[in-house]
Coordinates of C-alpha atoms in Angstrom, one line a residue:
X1 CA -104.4 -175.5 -122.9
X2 CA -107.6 -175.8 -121.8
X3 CA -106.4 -177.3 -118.6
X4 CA -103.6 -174.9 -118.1
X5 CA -106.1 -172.1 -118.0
X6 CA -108.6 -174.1 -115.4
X7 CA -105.8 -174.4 -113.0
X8 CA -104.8 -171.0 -113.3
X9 CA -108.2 -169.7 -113.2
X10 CA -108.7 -172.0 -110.0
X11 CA -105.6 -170.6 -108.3
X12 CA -106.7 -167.0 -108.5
X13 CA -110.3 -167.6 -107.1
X14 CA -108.4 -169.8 -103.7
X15 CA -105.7 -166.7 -104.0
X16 CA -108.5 -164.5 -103.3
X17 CA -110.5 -166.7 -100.8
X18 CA -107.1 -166.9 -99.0
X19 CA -106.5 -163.3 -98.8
X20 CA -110.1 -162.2 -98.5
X21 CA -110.1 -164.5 -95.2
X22 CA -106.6 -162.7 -94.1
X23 CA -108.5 -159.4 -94.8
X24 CA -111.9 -160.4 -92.8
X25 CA -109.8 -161.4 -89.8
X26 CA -107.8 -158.6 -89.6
X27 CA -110.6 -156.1 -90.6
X28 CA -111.3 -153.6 -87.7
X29 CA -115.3 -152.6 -87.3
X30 CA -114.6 -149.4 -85.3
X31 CA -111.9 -148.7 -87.9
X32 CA -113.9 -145.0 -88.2
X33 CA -115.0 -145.4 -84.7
X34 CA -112.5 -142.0 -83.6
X35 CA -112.9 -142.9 -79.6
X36 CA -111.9 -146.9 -80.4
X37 CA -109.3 -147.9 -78.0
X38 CA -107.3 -150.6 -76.7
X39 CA -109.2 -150.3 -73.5
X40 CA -113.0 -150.6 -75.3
X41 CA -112.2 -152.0 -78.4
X42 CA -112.9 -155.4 -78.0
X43 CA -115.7 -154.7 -74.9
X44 CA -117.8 -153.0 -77.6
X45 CA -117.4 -155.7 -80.5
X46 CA -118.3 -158.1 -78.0
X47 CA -121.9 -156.2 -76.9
X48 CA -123.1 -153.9 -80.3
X49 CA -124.0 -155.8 -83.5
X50 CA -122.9 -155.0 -86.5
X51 CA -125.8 -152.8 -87.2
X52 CA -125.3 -151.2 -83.8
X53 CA -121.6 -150.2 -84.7
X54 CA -122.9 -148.3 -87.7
X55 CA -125.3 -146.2 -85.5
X56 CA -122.3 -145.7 -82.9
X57 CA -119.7 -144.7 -85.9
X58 CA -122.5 -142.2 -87.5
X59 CA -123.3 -140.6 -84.0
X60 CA -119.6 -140.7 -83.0
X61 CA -121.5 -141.3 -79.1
X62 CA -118.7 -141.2 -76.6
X63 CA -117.5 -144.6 -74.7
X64 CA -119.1 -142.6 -71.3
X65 CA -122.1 -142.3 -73.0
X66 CA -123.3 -145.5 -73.8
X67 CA -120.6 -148.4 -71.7
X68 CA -122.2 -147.8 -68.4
X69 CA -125.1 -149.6 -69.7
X70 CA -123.2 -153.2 -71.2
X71 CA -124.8 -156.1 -69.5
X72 CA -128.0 -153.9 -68.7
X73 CA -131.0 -156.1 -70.1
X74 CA -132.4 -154.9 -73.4
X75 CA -130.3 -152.0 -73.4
X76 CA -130.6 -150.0 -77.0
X77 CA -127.8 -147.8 -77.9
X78 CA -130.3 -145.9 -79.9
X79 CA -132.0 -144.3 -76.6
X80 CA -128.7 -143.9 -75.5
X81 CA -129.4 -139.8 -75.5
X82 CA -132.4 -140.5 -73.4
X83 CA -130.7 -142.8 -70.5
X84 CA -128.5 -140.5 -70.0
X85 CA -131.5 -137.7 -69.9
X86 CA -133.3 -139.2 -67.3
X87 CA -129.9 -140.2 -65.5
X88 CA -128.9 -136.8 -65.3
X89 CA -132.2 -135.4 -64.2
X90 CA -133.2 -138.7 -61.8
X91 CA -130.0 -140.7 -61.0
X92 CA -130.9 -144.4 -60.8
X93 CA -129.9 -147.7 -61.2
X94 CA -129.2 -148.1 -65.1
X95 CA -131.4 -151.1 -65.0
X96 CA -134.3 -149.3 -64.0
X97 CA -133.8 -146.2 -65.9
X98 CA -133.4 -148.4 -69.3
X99 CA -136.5 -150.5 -68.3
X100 CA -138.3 -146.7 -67.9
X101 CA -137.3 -145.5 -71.3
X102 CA -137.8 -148.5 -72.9
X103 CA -141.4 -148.7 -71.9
X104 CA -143.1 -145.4 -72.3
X105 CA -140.5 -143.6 -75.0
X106 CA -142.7 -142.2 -77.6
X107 CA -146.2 -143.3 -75.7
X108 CA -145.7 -141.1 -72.2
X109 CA -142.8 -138.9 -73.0
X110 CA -140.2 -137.3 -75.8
X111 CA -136.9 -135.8 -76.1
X112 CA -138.6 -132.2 -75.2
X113 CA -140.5 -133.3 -71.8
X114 CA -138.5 -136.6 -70.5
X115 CA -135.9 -134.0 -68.7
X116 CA -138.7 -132.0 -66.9
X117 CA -141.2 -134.8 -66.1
X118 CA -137.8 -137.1 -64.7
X119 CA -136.6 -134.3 -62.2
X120 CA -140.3 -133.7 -60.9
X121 CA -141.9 -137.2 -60.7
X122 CA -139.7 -140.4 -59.7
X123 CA -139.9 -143.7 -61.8
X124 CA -142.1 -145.3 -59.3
X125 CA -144.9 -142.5 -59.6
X126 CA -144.7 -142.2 -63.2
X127 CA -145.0 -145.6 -64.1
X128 CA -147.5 -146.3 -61.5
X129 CA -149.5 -143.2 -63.3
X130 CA -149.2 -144.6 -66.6
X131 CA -149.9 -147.8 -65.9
X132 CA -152.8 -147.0 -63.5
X133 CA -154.1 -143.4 -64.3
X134 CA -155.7 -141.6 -61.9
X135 CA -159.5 -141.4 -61.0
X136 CA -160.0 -138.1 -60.5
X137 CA -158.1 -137.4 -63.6
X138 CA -158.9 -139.6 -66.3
X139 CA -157.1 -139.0 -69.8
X140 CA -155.3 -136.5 -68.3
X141 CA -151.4 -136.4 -68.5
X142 CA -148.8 -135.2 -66.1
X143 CA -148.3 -131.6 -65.7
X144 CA -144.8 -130.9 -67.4
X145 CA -143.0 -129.1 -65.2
X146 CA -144.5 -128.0 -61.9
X147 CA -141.4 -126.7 -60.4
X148 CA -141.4 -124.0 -62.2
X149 CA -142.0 -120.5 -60.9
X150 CA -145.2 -119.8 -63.1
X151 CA -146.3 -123.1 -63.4
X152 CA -150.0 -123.6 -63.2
X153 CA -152.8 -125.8 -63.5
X154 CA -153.9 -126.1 -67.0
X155 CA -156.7 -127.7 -68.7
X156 CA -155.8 -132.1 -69.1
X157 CA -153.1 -131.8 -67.1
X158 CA -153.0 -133.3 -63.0
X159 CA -150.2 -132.6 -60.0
X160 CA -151.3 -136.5 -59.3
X161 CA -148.9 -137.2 -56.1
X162 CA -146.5 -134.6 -57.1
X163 CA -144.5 -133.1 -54.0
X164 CA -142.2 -131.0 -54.4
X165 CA -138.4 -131.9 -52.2
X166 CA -137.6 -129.1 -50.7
X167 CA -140.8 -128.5 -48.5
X168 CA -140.1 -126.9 -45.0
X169 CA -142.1 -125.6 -42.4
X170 CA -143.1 -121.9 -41.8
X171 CA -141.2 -120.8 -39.0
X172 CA -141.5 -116.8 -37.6
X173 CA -144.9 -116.4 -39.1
X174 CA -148.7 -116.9 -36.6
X175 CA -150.2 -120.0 -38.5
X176 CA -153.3 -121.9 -38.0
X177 CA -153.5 -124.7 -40.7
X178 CA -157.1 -124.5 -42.3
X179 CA -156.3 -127.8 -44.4
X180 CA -155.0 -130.0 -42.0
X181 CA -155.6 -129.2 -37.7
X182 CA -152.3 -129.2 -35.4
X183 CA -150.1 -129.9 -38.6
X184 CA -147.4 -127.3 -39.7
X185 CA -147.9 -125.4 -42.5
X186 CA -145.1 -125.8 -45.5
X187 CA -144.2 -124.5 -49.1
X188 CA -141.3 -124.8 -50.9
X189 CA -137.9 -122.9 -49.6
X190 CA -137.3 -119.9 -51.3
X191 CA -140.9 -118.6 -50.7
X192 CA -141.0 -119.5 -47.3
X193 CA -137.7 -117.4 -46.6
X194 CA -139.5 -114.9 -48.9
X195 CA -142.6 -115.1 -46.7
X196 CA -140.8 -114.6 -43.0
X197 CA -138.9 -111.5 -44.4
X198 CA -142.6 -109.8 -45.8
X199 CA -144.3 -110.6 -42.3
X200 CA -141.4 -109.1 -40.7
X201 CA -142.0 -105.9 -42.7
X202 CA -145.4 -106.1 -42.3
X203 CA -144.9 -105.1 -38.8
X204 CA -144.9 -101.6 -39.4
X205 CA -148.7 -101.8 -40.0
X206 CA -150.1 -101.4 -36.7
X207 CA -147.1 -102.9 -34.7
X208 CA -148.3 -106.1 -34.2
X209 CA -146.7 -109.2 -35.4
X210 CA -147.4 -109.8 -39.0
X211 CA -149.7 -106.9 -39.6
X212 CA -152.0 -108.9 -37.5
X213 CA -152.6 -111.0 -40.2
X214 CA -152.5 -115.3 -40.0
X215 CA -150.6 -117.6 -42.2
X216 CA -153.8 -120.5 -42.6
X217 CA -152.8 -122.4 -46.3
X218 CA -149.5 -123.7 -47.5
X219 CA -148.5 -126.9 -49.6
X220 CA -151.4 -129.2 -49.7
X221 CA -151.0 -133.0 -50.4
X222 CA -152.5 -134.8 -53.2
X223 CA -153.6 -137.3 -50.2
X224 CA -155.0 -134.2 -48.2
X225 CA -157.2 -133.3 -51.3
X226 CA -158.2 -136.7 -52.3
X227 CA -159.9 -136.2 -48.6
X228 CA -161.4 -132.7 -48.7
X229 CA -162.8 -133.9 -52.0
X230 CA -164.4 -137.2 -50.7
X231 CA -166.1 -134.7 -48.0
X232 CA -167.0 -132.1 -50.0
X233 CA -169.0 -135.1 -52.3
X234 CA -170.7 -136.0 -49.7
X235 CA -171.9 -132.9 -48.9
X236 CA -172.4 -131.4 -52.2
X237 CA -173.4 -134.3 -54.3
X238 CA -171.4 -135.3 -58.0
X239 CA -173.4 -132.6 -59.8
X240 CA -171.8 -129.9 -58.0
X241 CA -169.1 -130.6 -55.7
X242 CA -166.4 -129.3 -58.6
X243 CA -168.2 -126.2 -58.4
X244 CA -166.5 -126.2 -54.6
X245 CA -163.3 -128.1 -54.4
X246 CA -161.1 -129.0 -56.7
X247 CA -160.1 -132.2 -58.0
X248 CA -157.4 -134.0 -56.1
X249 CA -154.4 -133.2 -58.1
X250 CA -155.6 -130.0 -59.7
X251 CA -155.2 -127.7 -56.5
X252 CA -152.1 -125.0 -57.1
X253 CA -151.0 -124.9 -53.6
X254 CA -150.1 -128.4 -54.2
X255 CA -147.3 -126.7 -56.3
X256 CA -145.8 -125.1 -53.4
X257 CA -145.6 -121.5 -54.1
X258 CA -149.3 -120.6 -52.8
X259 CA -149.6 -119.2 -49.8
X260 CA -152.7 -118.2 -47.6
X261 CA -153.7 -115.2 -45.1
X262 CA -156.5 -114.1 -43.0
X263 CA -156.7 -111.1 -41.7
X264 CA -157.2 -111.1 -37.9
X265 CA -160.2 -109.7 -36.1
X266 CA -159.5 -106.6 -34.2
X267 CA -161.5 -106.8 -30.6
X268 CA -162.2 -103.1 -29.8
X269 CA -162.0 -102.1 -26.4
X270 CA -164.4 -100.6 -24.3
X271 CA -164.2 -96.7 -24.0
X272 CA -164.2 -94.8 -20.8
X273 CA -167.4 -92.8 -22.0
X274 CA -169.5 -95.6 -23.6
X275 CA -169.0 -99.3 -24.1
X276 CA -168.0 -100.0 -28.1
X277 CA -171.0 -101.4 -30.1
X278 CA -170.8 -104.6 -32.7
X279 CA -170.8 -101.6 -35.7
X280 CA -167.8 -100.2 -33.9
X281 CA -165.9 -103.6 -33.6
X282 CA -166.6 -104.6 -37.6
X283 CA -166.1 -100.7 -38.7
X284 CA -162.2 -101.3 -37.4
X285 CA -162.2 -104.5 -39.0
X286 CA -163.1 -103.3 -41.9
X287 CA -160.1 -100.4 -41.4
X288 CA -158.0 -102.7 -40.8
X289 CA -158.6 -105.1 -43.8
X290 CA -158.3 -101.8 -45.8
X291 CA -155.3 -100.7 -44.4
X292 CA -153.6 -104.3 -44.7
X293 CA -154.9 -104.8 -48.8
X294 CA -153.5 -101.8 -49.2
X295 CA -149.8 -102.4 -48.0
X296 CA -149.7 -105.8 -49.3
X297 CA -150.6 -104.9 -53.0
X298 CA -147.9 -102.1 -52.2
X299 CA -144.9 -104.3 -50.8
X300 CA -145.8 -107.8 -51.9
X301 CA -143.9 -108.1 -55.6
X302 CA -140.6 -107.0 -53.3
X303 CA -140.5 -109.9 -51.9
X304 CA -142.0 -112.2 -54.7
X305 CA -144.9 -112.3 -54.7
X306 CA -148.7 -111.6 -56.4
X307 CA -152.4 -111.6 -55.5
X308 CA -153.2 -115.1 -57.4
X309 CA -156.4 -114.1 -58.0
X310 CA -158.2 -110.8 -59.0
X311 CA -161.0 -110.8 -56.4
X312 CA -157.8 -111.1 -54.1
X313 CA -159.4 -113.4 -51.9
X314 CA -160.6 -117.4 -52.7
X315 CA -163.6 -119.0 -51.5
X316 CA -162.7 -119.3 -48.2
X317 CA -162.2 -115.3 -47.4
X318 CA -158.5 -116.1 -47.2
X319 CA -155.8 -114.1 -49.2
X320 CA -154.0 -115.8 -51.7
X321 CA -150.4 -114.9 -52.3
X322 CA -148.6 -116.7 -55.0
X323 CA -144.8 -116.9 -55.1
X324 CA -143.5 -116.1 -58.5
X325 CA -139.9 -114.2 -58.1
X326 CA -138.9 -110.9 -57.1
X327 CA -138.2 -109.8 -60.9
X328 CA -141.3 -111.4 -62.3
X329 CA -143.6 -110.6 -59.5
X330 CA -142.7 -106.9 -60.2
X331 CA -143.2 -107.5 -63.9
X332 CA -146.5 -108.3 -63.3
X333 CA -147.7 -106.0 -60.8
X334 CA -147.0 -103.4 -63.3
X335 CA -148.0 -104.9 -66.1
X336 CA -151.3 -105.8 -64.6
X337 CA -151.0 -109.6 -65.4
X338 CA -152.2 -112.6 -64.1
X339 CA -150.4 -116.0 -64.0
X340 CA -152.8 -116.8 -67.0
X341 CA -151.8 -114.0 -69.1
X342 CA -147.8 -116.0 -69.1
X343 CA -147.6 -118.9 -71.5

Protein backbone atom coordinates (compact mmCIF):
# COMPACT_ATOMS: atom_id res chain seq x y z
CA UNK A 1 0.00 0.00 0.00
CA UNK A 2 2.75 1.90 1.07
CA UNK A 3 4.31 1.48 -2.26
CA UNK A 4 1.27 2.02 -4.30
CA UNK A 5 1.03 5.51 -2.74
CA UNK A 6 4.96 6.40 -3.36
CA UNK A 7 4.51 5.69 -6.91
CA UNK A 8 1.52 7.57 -7.20
CA UNK A 9 2.75 10.40 -5.26
CA UNK A 10 5.95 10.29 -7.57
CA UNK A 11 3.92 10.48 -10.73
CA UNK A 12 2.11 13.60 -9.72
CA UNK A 13 5.29 15.62 -8.74
CA UNK A 14 7.10 14.38 -12.66
CA UNK A 15 3.28 15.25 -13.87
CA UNK A 16 3.81 18.60 -12.74
CA UNK A 17 7.62 19.02 -13.55
CA UNK A 18 6.48 17.88 -17.02
CA UNK A 19 3.83 20.38 -17.43
CA UNK A 20 5.41 23.19 -15.44
CA UNK A 21 8.38 22.80 -18.14
CA UNK A 22 5.52 22.85 -21.14
CA UNK A 23 4.18 25.97 -19.35
CA UNK A 24 7.74 27.84 -18.84
CA UNK A 25 8.51 27.24 -22.50
CA UNK A 26 5.51 28.43 -23.78
CA UNK A 27 5.13 31.29 -21.22
CA UNK A 28 5.15 34.79 -23.00
CA UNK A 29 7.10 37.74 -20.94
CA UNK A 30 5.46 40.62 -22.86
CA UNK A 31 2.18 38.66 -22.40
CA UNK A 32 0.83 42.33 -20.78
CA UNK A 33 3.34 44.09 -22.96
CA UNK A 34 0.00 45.77 -25.17
CA UNK A 35 2.56 46.96 -28.16
CA UNK A 36 4.28 43.15 -28.31
CA UNK A 37 4.43 42.07 -31.83
CA UNK A 38 5.57 39.60 -34.09
CA UNK A 39 7.91 42.13 -35.47
CA UNK A 40 9.62 43.09 -31.81
CA UNK A 41 8.70 40.36 -29.80
CA UNK A 42 11.54 38.30 -29.84
CA UNK A 43 14.15 41.51 -30.58
CA UNK A 44 13.15 42.74 -27.17
CA UNK A 45 13.40 39.37 -25.11
CA UNK A 46 16.67 39.06 -26.61
CA UNK A 47 18.03 42.76 -25.28
CA UNK A 48 15.75 43.67 -21.80
CA UNK A 49 16.21 41.35 -18.79
CA UNK A 50 13.70 40.16 -16.97
CA UNK A 51 13.72 42.98 -14.66
CA UNK A 52 13.80 45.42 -17.62
CA UNK A 53 10.55 43.85 -19.09
CA UNK A 54 8.71 44.67 -15.89
CA UNK A 55 9.72 48.39 -16.08
CA UNK A 56 8.71 48.31 -19.98
CA UNK A 57 5.19 46.46 -19.15
CA UNK A 58 4.53 49.11 -16.07
CA UNK A 59 5.50 52.15 -18.30
CA UNK A 60 3.71 50.62 -21.33
CA UNK A 61 7.04 52.79 -23.31
CA UNK A 62 6.36 52.50 -26.97
CA UNK A 63 8.69 50.12 -29.32
CA UNK A 64 9.78 53.93 -31.05
CA UNK A 65 10.66 54.94 -27.85
CA UNK A 66 13.17 52.83 -26.63
CA UNK A 67 14.40 50.14 -29.96
CA UNK A 68 16.40 52.83 -31.64
CA UNK A 69 18.82 52.34 -28.82
CA UNK A 70 19.32 48.11 -28.96
CA UNK A 71 23.02 47.44 -29.36
CA UNK A 72 23.79 51.05 -28.02
CA UNK A 73 26.53 50.35 -25.24
CA UNK A 74 25.10 50.61 -21.67
CA UNK A 75 21.88 51.70 -22.84
CA UNK A 76 19.21 51.81 -19.76
CA UNK A 77 15.62 51.63 -20.63
CA UNK A 78 15.06 53.51 -17.44
CA UNK A 79 16.50 56.96 -18.98
CA UNK A 80 14.64 56.04 -21.87
CA UNK A 81 12.40 59.49 -21.35
CA UNK A 82 15.67 61.39 -21.21
CA UNK A 83 17.37 60.03 -24.55
CA UNK A 84 14.76 60.82 -26.24
CA UNK A 85 14.71 64.50 -24.42
CA UNK A 86 17.96 65.35 -25.43
CA UNK A 87 17.37 63.67 -29.01
CA UNK A 88 14.60 65.76 -29.67
CA UNK A 89 16.13 69.01 -28.50
CA UNK A 90 19.95 68.06 -29.93
CA UNK A 91 19.65 65.25 -32.56
CA UNK A 92 22.76 63.03 -32.19
CA UNK A 93 24.16 59.86 -32.64
CA UNK A 94 22.35 57.51 -29.93
CA UNK A 95 25.71 56.49 -28.83
CA UNK A 96 26.67 59.71 -27.83
CA UNK A 97 23.50 60.99 -26.50
CA UNK A 98 23.26 57.73 -24.14
CA UNK A 99 26.94 58.15 -23.07
CA UNK A 100 25.72 62.04 -22.25
CA UNK A 101 22.81 61.05 -20.04
CA UNK A 102 24.42 58.34 -18.54
CA UNK A 103 27.12 60.50 -17.18
CA UNK A 104 25.82 63.67 -15.74
CA UNK A 105 21.91 62.59 -15.11
CA UNK A 106 21.20 63.64 -11.68
CA UNK A 107 24.84 65.38 -11.17
CA UNK A 108 24.62 68.20 -14.08
CA UNK A 109 21.01 68.03 -15.15
CA UNK A 110 17.24 66.76 -14.47
CA UNK A 111 14.07 66.10 -16.19
CA UNK A 112 13.11 70.03 -15.70
CA UNK A 113 16.49 71.59 -17.37
CA UNK A 114 17.94 68.65 -19.68
CA UNK A 115 15.49 70.03 -22.63
CA UNK A 116 16.73 73.73 -22.28
CA UNK A 117 20.43 73.24 -21.49
CA UNK A 118 20.43 70.41 -24.76
CA UNK A 119 18.92 72.85 -27.36
CA UNK A 120 21.39 75.82 -26.14
CA UNK A 121 24.74 74.04 -25.41
CA UNK A 122 25.97 70.94 -27.64
CA UNK A 123 27.36 67.77 -25.97
CA UNK A 124 30.87 68.72 -26.69
CA UNK A 125 30.59 72.06 -24.60
CA UNK A 126 28.66 70.69 -21.93
CA UNK A 127 30.72 67.98 -21.14
CA UNK A 128 33.79 69.74 -21.69
CA UNK A 129 32.24 72.43 -18.95
CA UNK A 130 31.51 69.72 -16.55
CA UNK A 131 34.38 68.04 -16.77
CA UNK A 132 36.66 71.10 -16.96
CA UNK A 133 34.68 74.15 -15.38
CA UNK A 134 35.54 77.26 -16.23
CA UNK A 135 38.15 79.77 -14.60
CA UNK A 136 36.41 82.75 -14.65
CA UNK A 137 33.47 81.00 -13.32
CA UNK A 138 34.29 78.58 -10.75
CA UNK A 139 31.28 76.66 -9.03
CA UNK A 140 29.11 78.24 -11.22
CA UNK A 141 26.62 76.19 -13.48
CA UNK A 142 25.28 76.89 -16.90
CA UNK A 143 22.76 79.45 -17.44
CA UNK A 144 19.46 77.44 -18.16
CA UNK A 145 18.08 78.83 -20.92
CA UNK A 146 19.74 81.78 -22.59
CA UNK A 147 17.64 81.74 -25.66
CA UNK A 148 15.11 83.06 -24.08
CA UNK A 149 13.65 86.52 -24.64
CA UNK A 150 14.21 87.74 -20.97
CA UNK A 151 16.94 85.75 -20.18
CA UNK A 152 19.60 87.34 -18.14
CA UNK A 153 22.58 86.99 -16.23
CA UNK A 154 21.92 85.89 -12.81
CA UNK A 155 24.01 85.42 -9.80
CA UNK A 156 26.20 81.43 -10.10
CA UNK A 157 25.21 81.15 -13.31
CA UNK A 158 27.94 81.68 -16.75
CA UNK A 159 27.07 82.09 -20.83
CA UNK A 160 30.60 79.99 -20.80
CA UNK A 161 31.04 79.63 -24.82
CA UNK A 162 27.44 79.89 -25.45
CA UNK A 163 26.59 81.25 -29.08
CA UNK A 164 23.55 81.53 -30.07
CA UNK A 165 22.83 79.82 -34.20
CA UNK A 166 21.17 82.15 -35.72
CA UNK A 167 23.67 85.16 -35.53
CA UNK A 168 23.69 87.44 -38.63
CA UNK A 169 25.22 90.62 -39.47
CA UNK A 170 23.68 94.07 -39.22
CA UNK A 171 22.95 95.15 -42.52
CA UNK A 172 21.16 98.90 -43.38
CA UNK A 173 22.32 100.25 -40.12
CA UNK A 174 26.01 102.84 -39.79
CA UNK A 175 28.12 100.51 -37.49
CA UNK A 176 31.50 100.90 -36.10
CA UNK A 177 32.30 97.78 -33.84
CA UNK A 178 33.70 99.07 -30.43
CA UNK A 179 34.47 95.39 -29.35
CA UNK A 180 36.17 94.02 -32.11
CA UNK A 181 37.84 96.78 -35.18
CA UNK A 182 36.85 96.01 -39.00
CA UNK A 183 34.59 93.09 -37.81
CA UNK A 184 30.74 93.09 -38.43
CA UNK A 185 28.54 93.63 -35.89
CA UNK A 186 25.81 90.59 -35.22
CA UNK A 187 22.86 89.65 -32.85
CA UNK A 188 20.50 87.18 -33.19
CA UNK A 189 17.74 87.39 -36.23
CA UNK A 190 14.63 88.67 -35.10
CA UNK A 191 16.20 91.72 -33.36
CA UNK A 192 18.36 92.55 -36.07
CA UNK A 193 15.25 92.69 -38.54
CA UNK A 194 13.66 94.54 -35.59
CA UNK A 195 16.68 96.89 -35.41
CA UNK A 196 16.89 97.90 -39.46
CA UNK A 197 13.12 98.66 -39.37
CA UNK A 198 13.54 101.24 -35.95
CA UNK A 199 16.74 102.96 -37.73
CA UNK A 200 14.56 103.28 -40.68
CA UNK A 201 11.95 105.12 -38.67
CA UNK A 202 14.34 106.86 -36.89
CA UNK A 203 14.90 108.86 -39.97
CA UNK A 204 12.35 111.22 -39.44
CA UNK A 205 14.53 112.81 -36.63
CA UNK A 206 16.60 115.17 -38.36
CA UNK A 207 16.61 113.36 -41.87
CA UNK A 208 19.72 111.77 -41.57
CA UNK A 209 20.22 108.13 -41.71
CA UNK A 210 19.49 106.48 -38.46
CA UNK A 211 18.72 109.60 -36.50
CA UNK A 212 22.41 110.21 -36.83
CA UNK A 213 22.89 107.75 -34.38
CA UNK A 214 25.75 104.55 -34.73
CA UNK A 215 25.18 101.02 -34.17
CA UNK A 216 28.90 100.32 -32.07
CA UNK A 217 27.91 96.78 -29.81
CA UNK A 218 26.20 93.65 -30.86
CA UNK A 219 26.81 89.87 -29.94
CA UNK A 220 30.05 89.59 -28.11
CA UNK A 221 31.98 86.21 -27.96
CA UNK A 222 32.89 84.41 -24.87
CA UNK A 223 36.56 84.34 -26.68
CA UNK A 224 36.23 88.25 -27.28
CA UNK A 225 35.63 88.76 -23.46
CA UNK A 226 38.05 86.36 -22.20
CA UNK A 227 40.37 89.18 -24.08
CA UNK A 228 38.88 92.45 -22.99
CA UNK A 229 39.12 90.84 -19.53
CA UNK A 230 42.84 89.79 -19.69
CA UNK A 231 43.37 93.70 -20.79
CA UNK A 232 41.37 95.27 -18.53
CA UNK A 233 43.54 92.98 -15.62
CA UNK A 234 46.32 94.36 -16.69
CA UNK A 235 45.33 97.59 -16.51
CA UNK A 236 43.21 97.55 -13.47
CA UNK A 237 44.82 95.08 -11.27
CA UNK A 238 42.68 91.72 -9.63
CA UNK A 239 41.27 94.04 -6.92
CA UNK A 240 39.27 95.97 -9.17
CA UNK A 241 39.15 95.02 -12.68
CA UNK A 242 35.40 93.37 -11.95
CA UNK A 243 34.50 96.76 -10.96
CA UNK A 244 35.12 97.42 -15.04
CA UNK A 245 34.47 94.47 -17.16
CA UNK A 246 32.79 91.69 -16.73
CA UNK A 247 33.72 88.20 -16.34
CA UNK A 248 34.12 86.35 -19.54
CA UNK A 249 30.81 84.53 -19.79
CA UNK A 250 28.76 86.93 -17.67
CA UNK A 251 28.42 89.80 -20.42
CA UNK A 252 24.48 89.95 -21.65
CA UNK A 253 25.29 90.98 -25.17
CA UNK A 254 26.74 87.57 -25.35
CA UNK A 255 23.00 86.52 -25.31
CA UNK A 256 22.30 88.23 -28.50
CA UNK A 257 19.48 90.49 -27.93
CA UNK A 258 21.76 93.61 -26.67
CA UNK A 259 22.32 96.05 -28.86
CA UNK A 260 24.49 99.39 -28.67
CA UNK A 261 24.23 103.14 -29.93
CA UNK A 262 26.05 106.29 -29.90
CA UNK A 263 24.85 109.15 -30.70
CA UNK A 264 26.73 111.05 -33.40
CA UNK A 265 28.45 114.40 -33.02
CA UNK A 266 26.82 117.18 -34.82
CA UNK A 267 29.69 119.52 -36.47
CA UNK A 268 28.07 122.96 -36.59
CA UNK A 269 28.80 125.05 -39.34
CA UNK A 270 30.18 128.35 -39.53
CA UNK A 271 27.67 131.25 -39.74
CA UNK A 272 27.73 133.97 -42.24
CA UNK A 273 27.84 136.66 -39.30
CA UNK A 274 30.31 134.98 -36.85
CA UNK A 275 32.16 131.74 -36.87
CA UNK A 276 30.34 128.98 -34.34
CA UNK A 277 32.14 128.65 -30.94
CA UNK A 278 33.00 125.05 -29.08
CA UNK A 279 29.75 126.06 -26.64
CA UNK A 280 27.79 126.31 -29.77
CA UNK A 281 29.06 122.92 -31.30
CA UNK A 282 28.34 120.83 -27.76
CA UNK A 283 24.97 123.09 -27.03
CA UNK A 284 23.57 121.09 -30.48
CA UNK A 285 24.98 118.04 -29.32
CA UNK A 286 23.45 118.20 -26.44
CA UNK A 287 19.97 119.12 -28.54
CA UNK A 288 20.46 116.51 -30.33
CA UNK A 289 21.10 113.72 -27.69
CA UNK A 290 17.86 115.22 -26.17
CA UNK A 291 15.91 115.11 -29.08
CA UNK A 292 17.07 111.40 -29.98
CA UNK A 293 16.47 110.01 -25.91
CA UNK A 294 13.38 111.38 -26.36
CA UNK A 295 12.12 109.53 -29.56
CA UNK A 296 13.74 106.36 -28.78
CA UNK A 297 12.00 105.96 -25.23
CA UNK A 298 8.87 107.03 -27.36
CA UNK A 299 9.12 104.41 -30.42
CA UNK A 300 11.55 101.81 -29.10
CA UNK A 301 8.98 99.08 -27.32
CA UNK A 302 7.27 99.11 -31.06
CA UNK A 303 9.70 97.51 -32.40
CA UNK A 304 10.92 95.32 -29.29
CA UNK A 305 12.72 96.81 -27.52
CA UNK A 306 13.82 98.53 -23.91
CA UNK A 307 16.52 100.79 -22.34
CA UNK A 308 18.47 97.85 -20.49
CA UNK A 309 19.51 99.89 -18.03
CA UNK A 310 17.94 102.90 -16.03
CA UNK A 311 20.82 105.42 -16.40
CA UNK A 312 20.10 104.50 -20.16
CA UNK A 313 23.50 104.53 -21.08
CA UNK A 314 26.52 101.85 -19.79
CA UNK A 315 29.97 102.68 -18.99
CA UNK A 316 31.07 103.34 -22.21
CA UNK A 317 28.46 106.43 -23.04
CA UNK A 318 26.80 104.05 -25.38
CA UNK A 319 22.99 103.35 -25.36
CA UNK A 320 21.94 100.07 -24.54
CA UNK A 321 18.83 98.67 -26.23
CA UNK A 322 17.85 95.26 -25.24
CA UNK A 323 15.51 93.14 -27.45
CA UNK A 324 12.77 91.62 -25.56
CA UNK A 325 9.48 91.40 -27.97
CA UNK A 326 7.12 93.71 -29.22
CA UNK A 327 4.33 92.65 -26.64
CA UNK A 328 6.66 92.41 -23.65
CA UNK A 329 8.74 95.35 -24.44
CA UNK A 330 5.42 97.39 -24.37
CA UNK A 331 4.49 95.65 -21.07
CA UNK A 332 7.31 96.92 -19.61
CA UNK A 333 7.60 100.33 -20.87
CA UNK A 334 4.38 100.94 -19.20
CA UNK A 335 4.75 99.07 -16.41
CA UNK A 336 8.05 100.75 -15.62
CA UNK A 337 9.98 97.40 -15.30
CA UNK A 338 13.26 96.31 -15.69
CA UNK A 339 14.46 92.89 -16.97
CA UNK A 340 15.17 92.24 -13.10
CA UNK A 341 11.69 92.96 -11.98
CA UNK A 342 10.66 89.41 -14.43
CA UNK A 343 11.36 86.16 -12.84
Amino acid sequence: MKTKRAIFIGSLIVLFICCYSIMNKHFDPLARYKYADNDNRDLIISYLSSEDINYLIDRQLLPEEFMPYFGISDFNIRYTVYYNIAKAARPADAQTIVDFVNKYLDVTFNHDNLEPLVRNYSYELMSDFFEHGDRYAENEGLLIDPSALTAKIIEGKTLYRYQPDDLVDIVNVPSVNAYSENEPIQVRKEPASALSSLCAAATELNGKTCGNMILVGGFVSYEEQVELYEQALLHYGYDEVDQHIFKPGHFENQLGYTVELQLAKVEVEKAEAKEATADDAEAENKKQENEQIAWLKKHIAEYGFVFRYPEDVNEKGHLVLRYVGVEKAKEMTEKGLRLEDIG
